[in-house]
JSON list of C-alpha atoms (C1' of nucleotides) in Angstrom, two decimals:
[
{"chain": "V", "resi": 1, "resn": "MET", "atom": "CA", "xyz": [0.61, -21.19, -19.02]},
{"chain": "V", "resi": 2, "resn": "LYS", "atom": "CA", "xyz": [2.91, -20.59, -15.72]},
{"chain": "V", "resi": 3, "resn": "GLY", "atom": "CA", "xyz": [4.70, -17.40, -15.85]},
{"chain": "V", "resi": 4, "resn": "ASP", "atom": "CA", "xyz": [2.07, -15.84, -18.87]},
{"chain": "V", "resi": 5, "resn": "TYR", "atom": "CA", "xyz": [1.31, -12.54, -17.58]},
{"chain": "V", "resi": 6, "resn": "LYS", "atom": "CA", "xyz": [0.72, -10.84, -21.22]},
{"chain": "V", "resi": 7, "resn": "LYS", "atom": "CA", "xyz": [-3.62, -11.06, -20.86]},
{"chain": "V", "resi": 8, "resn": "TYR", "atom": "CA", "xyz": [-2.60, -8.90, -17.50]},
{"chain": "V", "resi": 9, "resn": "PHE", "atom": "CA", "xyz": [-0.02, -6.07, -18.72]},
{"chain": "V", "resi": 10, "resn": "LYS", "atom": "CA", "xyz": [-2.33, -5.32, -21.70]},
{"chain": "V", "resi": 11, "resn": "LEU", "atom": "CA", "xyz": [-5.59, -5.30, -19.58]},
{"chain": "V", "resi": 12, "resn": "GLN", "atom": "CA", "xyz": [-3.15, -2.34, -16.94]},
{"chain": "V", "resi": 13, "resn": "ILE", "atom": "CA", "xyz": [-2.17, -0.65, -19.82]},
{"chain": "V", "resi": 14, "resn": "GLU", "atom": "CA", "xyz": [-6.04, -0.28, -20.98]},
{"chain": "V", "resi": 15, "resn": "LEU", "atom": "CA", "xyz": [-6.99, 0.44, -17.53]},
{"chain": "V", "resi": 16, "resn": "SER", "atom": "CA", "xyz": [-4.17, 3.45, -17.61]},
{"chain": "V", "resi": 17, "resn": "LYS", "atom": "CA", "xyz": [-5.78, 4.96, -19.44]},
{"chain": "V", "resi": 18, "resn": "LYS", "atom": "CA", "xyz": [-9.26, 6.11, -18.01]},
{"chain": "V", "resi": 19, "resn": "VAL", "atom": "CA", "xyz": [-7.21, 7.00, -14.81]},
{"chain": "V", "resi": 20, "resn": "ILE", "atom": "CA", "xyz": [-8.10, 10.51, -13.64]},
{"chain": "V", "resi": 21, "resn": "LEU", "atom": "CA", "xyz": [-5.50, 12.40, -12.39]},
{"chain": "V", "resi": 22, "resn": "LYS", "atom": "CA", "xyz": [-6.99, 15.23, -10.72]},
{"chain": "V", "resi": 23, "resn": "ASN", "atom": "CA", "xyz": [-8.50, 16.01, -7.00]},
{"chain": "V", "resi": 24, "resn": "SER", "atom": "CA", "xyz": [-12.97, 15.18, -7.54]},
{"chain": "V", "resi": 25, "resn": "LEU", "atom": "CA", "xyz": [-12.58, 16.06, -3.59]},
{"chain": "V", "resi": 26, "resn": "SER", "atom": "CA", "xyz": [-14.20, 19.34, -2.48]},
{"chain": "V", "resi": 27, "resn": "ARG", "atom": "CA", "xyz": [-14.09, 18.08, 1.38]},
{"chain": "V", "resi": 28, "resn": "ILE", "atom": "CA", "xyz": [-14.13, 14.93, 3.08]},
{"chain": "V", "resi": 29, "resn": "ASN", "atom": "CA", "xyz": [-15.83, 13.73, 5.80]},
{"chain": "V", "resi": 30, "resn": "THR", "atom": "CA", "xyz": [-14.34, 9.70, 5.79]},
{"chain": "V", "resi": 31, "resn": "VAL", "atom": "CA", "xyz": [-11.38, 8.51, 4.90]},
{"chain": "V", "resi": 32, "resn": "ALA", "atom": "CA", "xyz": [-10.59, 3.86, 4.93]},
{"chain": "V", "resi": 33, "resn": "GLY", "atom": "CA", "xyz": [-7.77, 2.47, 4.93]},
{"chain": "V", "resi": 34, "resn": "VAL", "atom": "CA", "xyz": [-7.55, -0.47, 3.67]},
{"chain": "V", "resi": 35, "resn": "ASP", "atom": "CA", "xyz": [-5.17, -3.32, 4.26]},
{"chain": "V", "resi": 36, "resn": "VAL", "atom": "CA", "xyz": [-4.75, -7.93, 3.10]},
{"chain": "V", "resi": 37, "resn": "SER", "atom": "CA", "xyz": [-2.36, -10.14, 4.19]},
{"chain": "V", "resi": 38, "resn": "TYR", "atom": "CA", "xyz": [-1.69, -13.77, 4.03]},
{"chain": "V", "resi": 39, "resn": "VAL", "atom": "CA", "xyz": [-0.93, -17.16, 5.08]},
{"chain": "V", "resi": 40, "resn": "GLU", "atom": "CA", "xyz": [0.50, -19.45, 2.18]},
{"chain": "V", "resi": 41, "resn": "ARG", "atom": "CA", "xyz": [-0.21, -22.49, 4.73]},
{"chain": "V", "resi": 42, "resn": "VAL", "atom": "CA", "xyz": [-3.69, -22.04, 4.31]},
{"chain": "V", "resi": 43, "resn": "LYS", "atom": "CA", "xyz": [-4.04, -19.95, 1.39]},
{"chain": "V", "resi": 44, "resn": "LYS", "atom": "CA", "xyz": [-6.05, -18.14, 2.84]},
{"chain": "V", "resi": 45, "resn": "ALA", "atom": "CA", "xyz": [-5.91, -13.79, 2.41]},
{"chain": "V", "resi": 46, "resn": "PHE", "atom": "CA", "xyz": [-7.30, -12.17, 5.35]},
{"chain": "V", "resi": 47, "resn": "ALA", "atom": "CA", "xyz": [-8.26, -8.86, 3.88]},
{"chain": "V", "resi": 48, "resn": "THR", "atom": "CA", "xyz": [-9.70, -5.71, 6.42]},
{"chain": "V", "resi": 49, "resn": "ILE", "atom": "CA", "xyz": [-10.98, -1.56, 5.56]},
{"chain": "V", "resi": 50, "resn": "VAL", "atom": "CA", "xyz": [-10.75, 0.45, 8.75]},
{"chain": "V", "resi": 51, "resn": "ILE", "atom": "CA", "xyz": [-13.43, 3.74, 8.06]},
{"chain": "V", "resi": 52, "resn": "PHE", "atom": "CA", "xyz": [-12.09, 6.82, 10.17]},
{"chain": "V", "resi": 53, "resn": "SER", "atom": "CA", "xyz": [-13.74, 10.72, 10.14]},
{"chain": "V", "resi": 54, "resn": "TYR", "atom": "CA", "xyz": [-11.04, 12.39, 8.75]},
{"chain": "V", "resi": 55, "resn": "LYS", "atom": "CA", "xyz": [-11.08, 15.61, 11.48]},
{"chain": "V", "resi": 56, "resn": "ASN", "atom": "CA", "xyz": [-10.23, 13.95, 14.88]},
{"chain": "V", "resi": 57, "resn": "LEU", "atom": "CA", "xyz": [-9.02, 10.50, 12.98]},
{"chain": "V", "resi": 58, "resn": "GLU", "atom": "CA", "xyz": [-11.91, 8.25, 15.10]},
{"chain": "V", "resi": 59, "resn": "ILE", "atom": "CA", "xyz": [-12.71, 4.81, 13.68]},
{"chain": "V", "resi": 60, "resn": "ILE", "atom": "CA", "xyz": [-16.29, 4.68, 12.99]},
{"chain": "V", "resi": 61, "resn": "GLU", "atom": "CA", "xyz": [-16.02, 0.93, 11.15]},
{"chain": "V", "resi": 62, "resn": "LYS", "atom": "CA", "xyz": [-14.07, -1.58, 10.21]},
{"chain": "V", "resi": 63, "resn": "ARG", "atom": "CA", "xyz": [-14.65, -4.58, 8.86]},
{"chain": "V", "resi": 64, "resn": "TYR", "atom": "CA", "xyz": [-13.15, -7.80, 7.87]},
{"chain": "V", "resi": 65, "resn": "HIS", "atom": "CA", "xyz": [-13.42, -11.01, 5.02]},
{"chain": "V", "resi": 66, "resn": "ILE", "atom": "CA", "xyz": [-11.15, -13.82, 4.81]},
{"chain": "V", "resi": 67, "resn": "SER", "atom": "CA", "xyz": [-11.11, -15.32, 1.64]},
{"chain": "V", "resi": 68, "resn": "ASP", "atom": "CA", "xyz": [-8.45, -17.87, -0.79]},
{"chain": "V", "resi": 69, "resn": "ILE", "atom": "CA", "xyz": [-6.12, -17.27, -1.94]},
{"chain": "V", "resi": 70, "resn": "ASN", "atom": "CA", "xyz": [-6.26, -17.21, -6.05]},
{"chain": "V", "resi": 71, "resn": "PHE", "atom": "CA", "xyz": [-3.47, -15.34, -7.49]},
{"chain": "V", "resi": 72, "resn": "PRO", "atom": "CA", "xyz": [0.37, -14.98, -6.98]},
{"chain": "V", "resi": 73, "resn": "TYR", "atom": "CA", "xyz": [2.51, -12.23, -6.03]},
{"chain": "V", "resi": 74, "resn": "ILE", "atom": "CA", "xyz": [4.10, -10.70, -8.69]},
{"chain": "V", "resi": 75, "resn": "PRO", "atom": "CA", "xyz": [6.12, -7.21, -8.65]},
{"chain": "V", "resi": 76, "resn": "GLY", "atom": "CA", "xyz": [3.94, -4.81, -11.05]},
{"chain": "V", "resi": 77, "resn": "LEU", "atom": "CA", "xyz": [0.29, -7.05, -10.32]},
{"chain": "V", "resi": 78, "resn": "LEU", "atom": "CA", "xyz": [-0.36, -6.75, -7.08]},
{"chain": "V", "resi": 79, "resn": "SER", "atom": "CA", "xyz": [-3.87, -5.31, -7.48]},
{"chain": "V", "resi": 80, "resn": "PHE", "atom": "CA", "xyz": [-4.63, -8.84, -9.44]},
{"chain": "V", "resi": 81, "resn": "ARG", "atom": "CA", "xyz": [-3.64, -10.60, -6.18]},
{"chain": "V", "resi": 82, "resn": "GLU", "atom": "CA", "xyz": [-5.69, -7.73, -3.36]},
{"chain": "V", "resi": 83, "resn": "ILE", "atom": "CA", "xyz": [-8.93, -6.49, -5.36]},
{"chain": "V", "resi": 84, "resn": "PRO", "atom": "CA", "xyz": [-10.96, -9.63, -5.11]},
{"chain": "V", "resi": 85, "resn": "PRO", "atom": "CA", "xyz": [-10.47, -9.93, -1.33]},
{"chain": "V", "resi": 86, "resn": "LEU", "atom": "CA", "xyz": [-10.98, -6.62, -1.12]},
{"chain": "V", "resi": 87, "resn": "LEU", "atom": "CA", "xyz": [-14.04, -5.71, -2.91]},
{"chain": "V", "resi": 88, "resn": "LYS", "atom": "CA", "xyz": [-15.59, -8.41, -0.75]},
{"chain": "V", "resi": 89, "resn": "CYS", "atom": "CA", "xyz": [-14.46, -6.91, 2.76]},
{"chain": "V", "resi": 90, "resn": "ILE", "atom": "CA", "xyz": [-15.20, -3.13, 1.43]},
{"chain": "V", "resi": 91, "resn": "LYS", "atom": "CA", "xyz": [-19.01, -5.02, 0.13]},
{"chain": "V", "resi": 92, "resn": "LYS", "atom": "CA", "xyz": [-19.68, -5.00, 3.77]},
{"chain": "V", "resi": 93, "resn": "CYS", "atom": "CA", "xyz": [-19.72, -1.98, 5.24]},
{"chain": "V", "resi": 94, "resn": "LYS", "atom": "CA", "xyz": [-22.56, 0.45, 5.84]},
{"chain": "V", "resi": 95, "resn": "ILE", "atom": "CA", "xyz": [-20.65, 3.59, 5.52]},
{"chain": "V", "resi": 96, "resn": "ASP", "atom": "CA", "xyz": [-19.16, 4.80, 1.72]},
{"chain": "V", "resi": 97, "resn": "PRO", "atom": "CA", "xyz": [-16.09, 6.58, 2.32]},
{"chain": "V", "resi": 98, "resn": "ASP", "atom": "CA", "xyz": [-14.80, 9.67, 0.51]},
{"chain": "V", "resi": 99, "resn": "LEU", "atom": "CA", "xyz": [-11.53, 8.71, -0.19]},
{"chain": "V", "resi": 100, "resn": "PHE", "atom": "CA", "xyz": [-9.00, 5.02, -0.03]},
{"chain": "V", "resi": 101, "resn": "ILE", "atom": "CA", "xyz": [-6.11, 4.99, 1.24]},
{"chain": "V", "resi": 102, "resn": "CYS", "atom": "CA", "xyz": [-3.49, 1.94, 0.06]},
{"chain": "V", "resi": 103, "resn": "ASP", "atom": "CA", "xyz": [-0.36, 0.34, 1.34]},
{"chain": "V", "resi": 104, "resn": "GLY", "atom": "CA", "xyz": [0.65, -0.29, -2.39]},
{"chain": "V", "resi": 105, "resn": "GLN", "atom": "CA", "xyz": [1.78, 1.97, -5.26]},
{"chain": "V", "resi": 106, "resn": "GLY", "atom": "CA", "xyz": [-1.05, 4.57, -6.95]},
{"chain": "V", "resi": 107, "resn": "ILE", "atom": "CA", "xyz": [-0.02, 6.14, -10.59]},
{"chain": "V", "resi": 108, "resn": "ALA", "atom": "CA", "xyz": [3.95, 4.72, -9.21]},
{"chain": "V", "resi": 109, "resn": "HIS", "atom": "CA", "xyz": [3.54, 2.03, -11.12]},
{"chain": "V", "resi": 110, "resn": "PRO", "atom": "CA", "xyz": [5.75, 0.62, -14.30]},
{"chain": "V", "resi": 111, "resn": "ARG", "atom": "CA", "xyz": [2.72, 0.67, -16.24]},
{"chain": "V", "resi": 112, "resn": "GLY", "atom": "CA", "xyz": [0.95, 4.16, -14.64]},
{"chain": "V", "resi": 113, "resn": "ILE", "atom": "CA", "xyz": [-1.51, 1.92, -12.41]},
{"chain": "V", "resi": 114, "resn": "GLY", "atom": "CA", "xyz": [-0.68, 0.29, -9.31]},
{"chain": "V", "resi": 115, "resn": "LEU", "atom": "CA", "xyz": [-3.19, -1.58, -6.71]},
{"chain": "V", "resi": 116, "resn": "ALA", "atom": "CA", "xyz": [-4.65, 2.40, -5.35]},
{"chain": "V", "resi": 117, "resn": "SER", "atom": "CA", "xyz": [-5.16, 3.22, -9.03]},
{"chain": "V", "resi": 118, "resn": "HIS", "atom": "CA", "xyz": [-6.60, -0.32, -10.06]},
{"chain": "V", "resi": 119, "resn": "LEU", "atom": "CA", "xyz": [-8.69, -0.31, -6.92]},
{"chain": "V", "resi": 120, "resn": "GLY", "atom": "CA", "xyz": [-9.92, 3.18, -7.31]},
{"chain": "V", "resi": 121, "resn": "LEU", "atom": "CA", "xyz": [-10.97, 2.82, -11.36]},
{"chain": "V", "resi": 122, "resn": "ILE", "atom": "CA", "xyz": [-13.44, -0.31, -10.56]},
{"chain": "V", "resi": 123, "resn": "LEU", "atom": "CA", "xyz": [-14.59, 1.66, -6.82]},
{"chain": "V", "resi": 124, "resn": "ASN", "atom": "CA", "xyz": [-15.26, 4.58, -9.24]},
{"chain": "V", "resi": 125, "resn": "LYS", "atom": "CA", "xyz": [-13.83, 6.31, -6.01]},
{"chain": "V", "resi": 126, "resn": "PRO", "atom": "CA", "xyz": [-10.53, 8.63, -4.76]},
{"chain": "V", "resi": 127, "resn": "THR", "atom": "CA", "xyz": [-7.56, 6.69, -4.13]},
{"chain": "V", "resi": 128, "resn": "ILE", "atom": "CA", "xyz": [-4.86, 7.56, -2.59]},
{"chain": "V", "resi": 129, "resn": "GLY", "atom": "CA", "xyz": [-1.97, 4.20, -2.50]},
{"chain": "V", "resi": 130, "resn": "CYS", "atom": "CA", "xyz": [1.10, 4.66, 0.45]},
{"chain": "V", "resi": 131, "resn": "ALA", "atom": "CA", "xyz": [3.76, 1.99, 0.10]},
{"chain": "V", "resi": 132, "resn": "LYS", "atom": "CA", "xyz": [6.98, 1.28, 2.07]},
{"chain": "V", "resi": 133, "resn": "LYS", "atom": "CA", "xyz": [8.44, 0.65, -0.24]},
{"chain": "V", "resi": 134, "resn": "LYS", "atom": "CA", "xyz": [9.32, 2.01, -4.28]},
{"chain": "V", "resi": 135, "resn": "LEU", "atom": "CA", "xyz": [8.25, -0.09, -7.13]},
{"chain": "V", "resi": 136, "resn": "VAL", "atom": "CA", "xyz": [9.65, 2.94, -9.56]},
{"chain": "V", "resi": 137, "resn": "GLY", "atom": "CA", "xyz": [11.40, 5.55, -9.89]},
{"chain": "V", "resi": 138, "resn": "SER", "atom": "CA", "xyz": [14.00, 7.66, -8.63]},
{"chain": "V", "resi": 139, "resn": "PHE", "atom": "CA", "xyz": [14.44, 10.06, -6.72]},
{"chain": "V", "resi": 140, "resn": "ILE", "atom": "CA", "xyz": [16.93, 12.21, -3.38]},
{"chain": "V", "resi": 141, "resn": "PRO", "atom": "CA", "xyz": [16.18, 11.09, -0.19]},
{"chain": "V", "resi": 142, "resn": "PRO", "atom": "CA", "xyz": [13.68, 13.79, 1.95]},
{"chain": "V", "resi": 143, "resn": "PRO", "atom": "CA", "xyz": [15.54, 15.74, 4.74]},
{"chain": "V", "resi": 144, "resn": "GLN", "atom": "CA", "xyz": [15.43, 14.39, 7.82]},
{"chain": "V", "resi": 145, "resn": "ASN", "atom": "CA", "xyz": [12.96, 17.26, 8.62]},
{"chain": "V", "resi": 146, "resn": "ILE", "atom": "CA", "xyz": [9.81, 15.25, 9.82]},
{"chain": "V", "resi": 147, "resn": "LYS", "atom": "CA", "xyz": [7.25, 15.75, 7.17]},
{"chain": "V", "resi": 148, "resn": "SER", "atom": "CA", "xyz": [9.50, 17.21, 4.13]},
{"chain": "V", "resi": 149, "resn": "TRP", "atom": "CA", "xyz": [9.24, 14.81, 1.14]},
{"chain": "V", "resi": 150, "resn": "SER", "atom": "CA", "xyz": [10.99, 14.39, -2.36]},
{"chain": "V", "resi": 151, "resn": "PRO", "atom": "CA", "xyz": [9.85, 14.28, -5.13]},
{"chain": "V", "resi": 152, "resn": "LEU", "atom": "CA", "xyz": [9.35, 10.59, -7.07]},
{"chain": "V", "resi": 153, "resn": "TRP", "atom": "CA", "xyz": [10.33, 11.15, -10.97]},
{"chain": "V", "resi": 154, "resn": "TYR", "atom": "CA", "xyz": [10.02, 7.69, -13.83]},
{"chain": "V", "resi": 155, "resn": "LYS", "atom": "CA", "xyz": [9.52, 8.86, -16.91]},
{"chain": "V", "resi": 156, "resn": "ASP", "atom": "CA", "xyz": [10.36, 12.52, -16.68]},
{"chain": "V", "resi": 157, "resn": "LYS", "atom": "CA", "xyz": [6.75, 12.46, -14.56]},
{"chain": "V", "resi": 158, "resn": "PHE", "atom": "CA", "xyz": [6.09, 13.46, -11.77]},
{"chain": "V", "resi": 159, "resn": "ILE", "atom": "CA", "xyz": [4.55, 10.59, -10.21]},
{"chain": "V", "resi": 160, "resn": "GLY", "atom": "CA", "xyz": [4.48, 11.11, -6.34]},
{"chain": "V", "resi": 161, "resn": "GLY", "atom": "CA", "xyz": [6.29, 11.97, -3.26]},
{"chain": "V", "resi": 162, "resn": "VAL", "atom": "CA", "xyz": [9.03, 10.91, -1.02]},
{"chain": "V", "resi": 163, "resn": "LEU", "atom": "CA", "xyz": [7.36, 11.32, 2.37]},
{"chain": "V", "resi": 164, "resn": "ARG", "atom": "CA", "xyz": [9.57, 11.81, 5.74]},
{"chain": "V", "resi": 165, "resn": "SER", "atom": "CA", "xyz": [7.04, 10.40, 8.20]},
{"chain": "V", "resi": 166, "resn": "LYS", "atom": "CA", "xyz": [8.83, 9.55, 10.86]},
{"chain": "V", "resi": 167, "resn": "ILE", "atom": "CA", "xyz": [12.29, 11.11, 11.76]},
{"chain": "V", "resi": 168, "resn": "LYS", "atom": "CA", "xyz": [15.37, 8.02, 11.32]},
{"chain": "V", "resi": 169, "resn": "VAL", "atom": "CA", "xyz": [13.06, 6.26, 9.71]},
{"chain": "V", "resi": 170, "resn": "LYS", "atom": "CA", "xyz": [13.16, 4.79, 6.11]},
{"chain": "V", "resi": 171, "resn": "PRO", "atom": "CA", "xyz": [10.81, 7.37, 4.30]},
{"chain": "V", "resi": 172, "resn": "ILE", "atom": "CA", "xyz": [7.22, 6.14, 2.70]},
{"chain": "V", "resi": 173, "resn": "PHE", "atom": "CA", "xyz": [6.11, 6.48, -0.96]},
{"chain": "V", "resi": 174, "resn": "VAL", "atom": "CA", "xyz": [2.97, 8.44, -1.84]},
{"chain": "V", "resi": 175, "resn": "SER", "atom": "CA", "xyz": [1.51, 8.57, -5.29]},
{"chain": "V", "resi": 176, "resn": "PRO", "atom": "CA", "xyz": [-2.15, 9.46, -6.87]},
{"chain": "V", "resi": 177, "resn": "GLY", "atom": "CA", "xyz": [-4.97, 6.65, -7.43]},
{"chain": "V", "resi": 178, "resn": "HIS", "atom": "CA", "xyz": [-7.56, 7.91, -8.27]},
{"chain": "V", "resi": 179, "resn": "LEU", "atom": "CA", "xyz": [-9.26, 11.35, -9.07]},
{"chain": "V", "resi": 180, "resn": "MET", "atom": "CA", "xyz": [-6.60, 12.03, -7.49]},
{"chain": "V", "resi": 181, "resn": "ASP", "atom": "CA", "xyz": [-3.66, 14.42, -7.77]},
{"chain": "V", "resi": 182, "resn": "VAL", "atom": "CA", "xyz": [0.16, 13.95, -6.55]},
{"chain": "V", "resi": 183, "resn": "TYR", "atom": "CA", "xyz": [0.29, 16.93, -4.35]},
{"chain": "V", "resi": 184, "resn": "THR", "atom": "CA", "xyz": [-3.21, 16.35, -3.29]},
{"chain": "V", "resi": 185, "resn": "SER", "atom": "CA", "xyz": [-2.26, 12.70, -1.48]},
{"chain": "V", "resi": 186, "resn": "ILE", "atom": "CA", "xyz": [1.34, 14.14, -0.62]},
{"chain": "V", "resi": 187, "resn": "GLU", "atom": "CA", "xyz": [-1.16, 16.70, 1.42]},
{"chain": "V", "resi": 188, "resn": "ILE", "atom": "CA", "xyz": [-3.80, 14.69, 2.63]},
{"chain": "V", "resi": 189, "resn": "VAL", "atom": "CA", "xyz": [-1.57, 11.28, 4.17]},
{"chain": "V", "resi": 190, "resn": "LYS", "atom": "CA", "xyz": [1.00, 14.36, 6.18]},
{"chain": "V", "resi": 191, "resn": "ASN", "atom": "CA", "xyz": [-2.68, 15.11, 7.80]},
{"chain": "V", "resi": 192, "resn": "LEU", "atom": "CA", "xyz": [-3.18, 11.15, 8.44]},
{"chain": "V", "resi": 193, "resn": "ILE", "atom": "CA", "xyz": [0.14, 11.05, 10.10]},
{"chain": "V", "resi": 194, "resn": "THR", "atom": "CA", "xyz": [0.93, 11.29, 14.08]},
{"chain": "V", "resi": 195, "resn": "LYS", "atom": "CA", "xyz": [3.25, 9.54, 15.66]},
{"chain": "V", "resi": 196, "resn": "TYR", "atom": "CA", "xyz": [4.36, 6.73, 12.78]},
{"chain": "V", "resi": 197, "resn": "LYS", "atom": "CA", "xyz": [5.00, 5.37, 10.20]},
{"chain": "V", "resi": 198, "resn": "LEU", "atom": "CA", "xyz": [2.32, 4.61, 8.23]},
{"chain": "V", "resi": 199, "resn": "PRO", "atom": "CA", "xyz": [-0.26, 7.21, 7.96]},
{"chain": "V", "resi": 200, "resn": "GLU", "atom": "CA", "xyz": [-3.19, 6.28, 10.70]},
{"chain": "V", "resi": 201, "resn": "PRO", "atom": "CA", "xyz": [-6.03, 3.74, 8.37]},
{"chain": "V", "resi": 202, "resn": "THR", "atom": "CA", "xyz": [-3.17, 2.13, 6.00]},
{"chain": "V", "resi": 203, "resn": "ARG", "atom": "CA", "xyz": [-2.14, 1.46, 10.14]},
{"chain": "V", "resi": 204, "resn": "ILE", "atom": "CA", "xyz": [-5.09, 0.25, 12.17]},
{"chain": "V", "resi": 205, "resn": "ALA", "atom": "CA", "xyz": [-6.21, -1.39, 9.34]},
{"chain": "V", "resi": 206, "resn": "ASP", "atom": "CA", "xyz": [-2.85, -2.96, 9.18]},
{"chain": "V", "resi": 207, "resn": "LYS", "atom": "CA", "xyz": [-2.74, -4.03, 12.85]},
{"chain": "V", "resi": 208, "resn": "TYR", "atom": "CA", "xyz": [-6.57, -4.45, 12.45]},
{"chain": "V", "resi": 209, "resn": "THR", "atom": "CA", "xyz": [-5.50, -7.60, 9.56]},
{"chain": "V", "resi": 210, "resn": "GLY", "atom": "CA", "xyz": [-2.84, -9.07, 12.52]},
{"chain": "V", "resi": 211, "resn": "GLU", "atom": "CA", "xyz": [-5.47, -9.67, 14.61]},
{"chain": "V", "resi": 212, "resn": "VAL", "atom": "CA", "xyz": [-8.43, -10.91, 12.35]},
{"chain": "V", "resi": 213, "resn": "LYS", "atom": "CA", "xyz": [-5.08, -14.09, 11.19]},
{"chain": "V", "resi": 214, "resn": "ARG", "atom": "CA", "xyz": [-4.73, -14.21, 15.02]},
{"chain": "V", "resi": 215, "resn": "ASN", "atom": "CA", "xyz": [-7.71, -15.08, 15.93]},
{"chain": "V", "resi": 216, "resn": "TYR", "atom": "CA", "xyz": [-8.26, -17.44, 12.82]},
{"chain": "V", "resi": 217, "resn": "LEU", "atom": "CA", "xyz": [-5.05, -19.64, 13.57]},
{"chain": "V", "resi": 218, "resn": "GLY", "atom": "CA", "xyz": [-6.66, -19.90, 16.88]},
{"chain": "C", "resi": 1, "resn": "DG", "atom": "C1'", "xyz": [23.48, -11.27, -19.39]},
{"chain": "C", "resi": 2, "resn": "DC", "atom": "C1'", "xyz": [22.69, -8.50, -14.53]},
{"chain": "C", "resi": 3, "resn": "DG", "atom": "C1'", "xyz": [20.39, -6.28, -11.07]},
{"chain": "C", "resi": 4, "resn": "DA", "atom": "C1'", "xyz": [15.46, -4.12, -9.23]},
{"chain": "C", "resi": 5, "resn": "DC", "atom": "C1'", "xyz": [11.08, -6.53, -7.61]},
{"chain": "C", "resi": 6, "resn": "DA", "atom": "C1'", "xyz": [4.58, -2.88, -3.49]},
{"chain": "C", "resi": 7, "resn": "DG", "atom": "C1'", "xyz": [2.44, -6.58, -0.53]},
{"chain": "Z", "resi": 1, "resn": "DA", "atom": "C1'", "xyz": [3.41, -10.60, 2.79]},
{"chain": "Z", "resi": 2, "resn": "DT", "atom": "C1'", "xyz": [5.95, -14.05, 6.24]},
{"chain": "Z", "resi": 3, "resn": "DC", "atom": "C1'", "xyz": [9.90, -16.16, 9.12]},
{"chain": "Z", "resi": 4, "resn": "DT", "atom": "C1'", "xyz": [12.74, -14.71, 13.07]},
{"chain": "Z", "resi": 5, "resn": "DT", "atom": "C1'", "xyz": [16.19, -13.06, 18.27]},
{"chain": "Z", "resi": 6, "resn": "DG", "atom": "C1'", "xyz": [19.49, -9.96, 19.48]},
{"chain": "Z", "resi": 7, "resn": "DT", "atom": "C1'", "xyz": [19.72, -5.80, 20.30]},
{"chain": "Z", "resi": 8, "resn": "DC", "atom": "C1'", "xyz": [20.79, -0.71, 19.56]},
{"chain": "Z", "resi": 9, "resn": "DG", "atom": "C1'", "xyz": [18.47, 3.90, 21.12]},
{"chain": "Z", "resi": 10, "resn": "DC", "atom": "C1'", "xyz": [14.91, 6.88, 22.19]}
]
DNA sequence: GCGACAG
DNA sequence: ATCTTGTCGC
């Protein structure tokens, strides 16, 4: 029945109980950025993953996967649209990254299980959500100082950070996905930012996605 | 009813 | 996400 997504809501509520908000990383060697873009005209999803060395942000592996779109975009249910393509893409990697950065929310979600949290649970890996826009929560705009941030609150819970990744640009929304905590997620994203709004993993994965798409369309 | 609403 | 032109600012 069109518009009936109760089963997905229920699944999210059950999955959210399994999310672990505790940093499980003692040392980070590799970090991956994942992204998905779409072309409705041909009903295709373009997923990419770019893996970097955490220390010097050097690209050490990149993969992509093109698949059919089989779930619509519905705020709050993004993971059901993006995870299938991402899993096939991630499976192509030879390297198993220590951490994944997702283009979307972690626990900053109506039911506490955004794309990053859901993906982390499935992979049983640490993940961080880094979104360009807010989904839920309230906050005070962070100062203009570079890399300053303000807390993101939702239902009296501290769920993430609104980070000023670049001066005179809208801040980004960082929240832990899985096997990660709020403070650590913010600190890690700070380390992954260079001179752009988005942290390198997500920024490069997004750029790669556009490249793959252009090649496909000719 | 109204506003909000990741990609 | 995608579409889409010019335009303001460093």
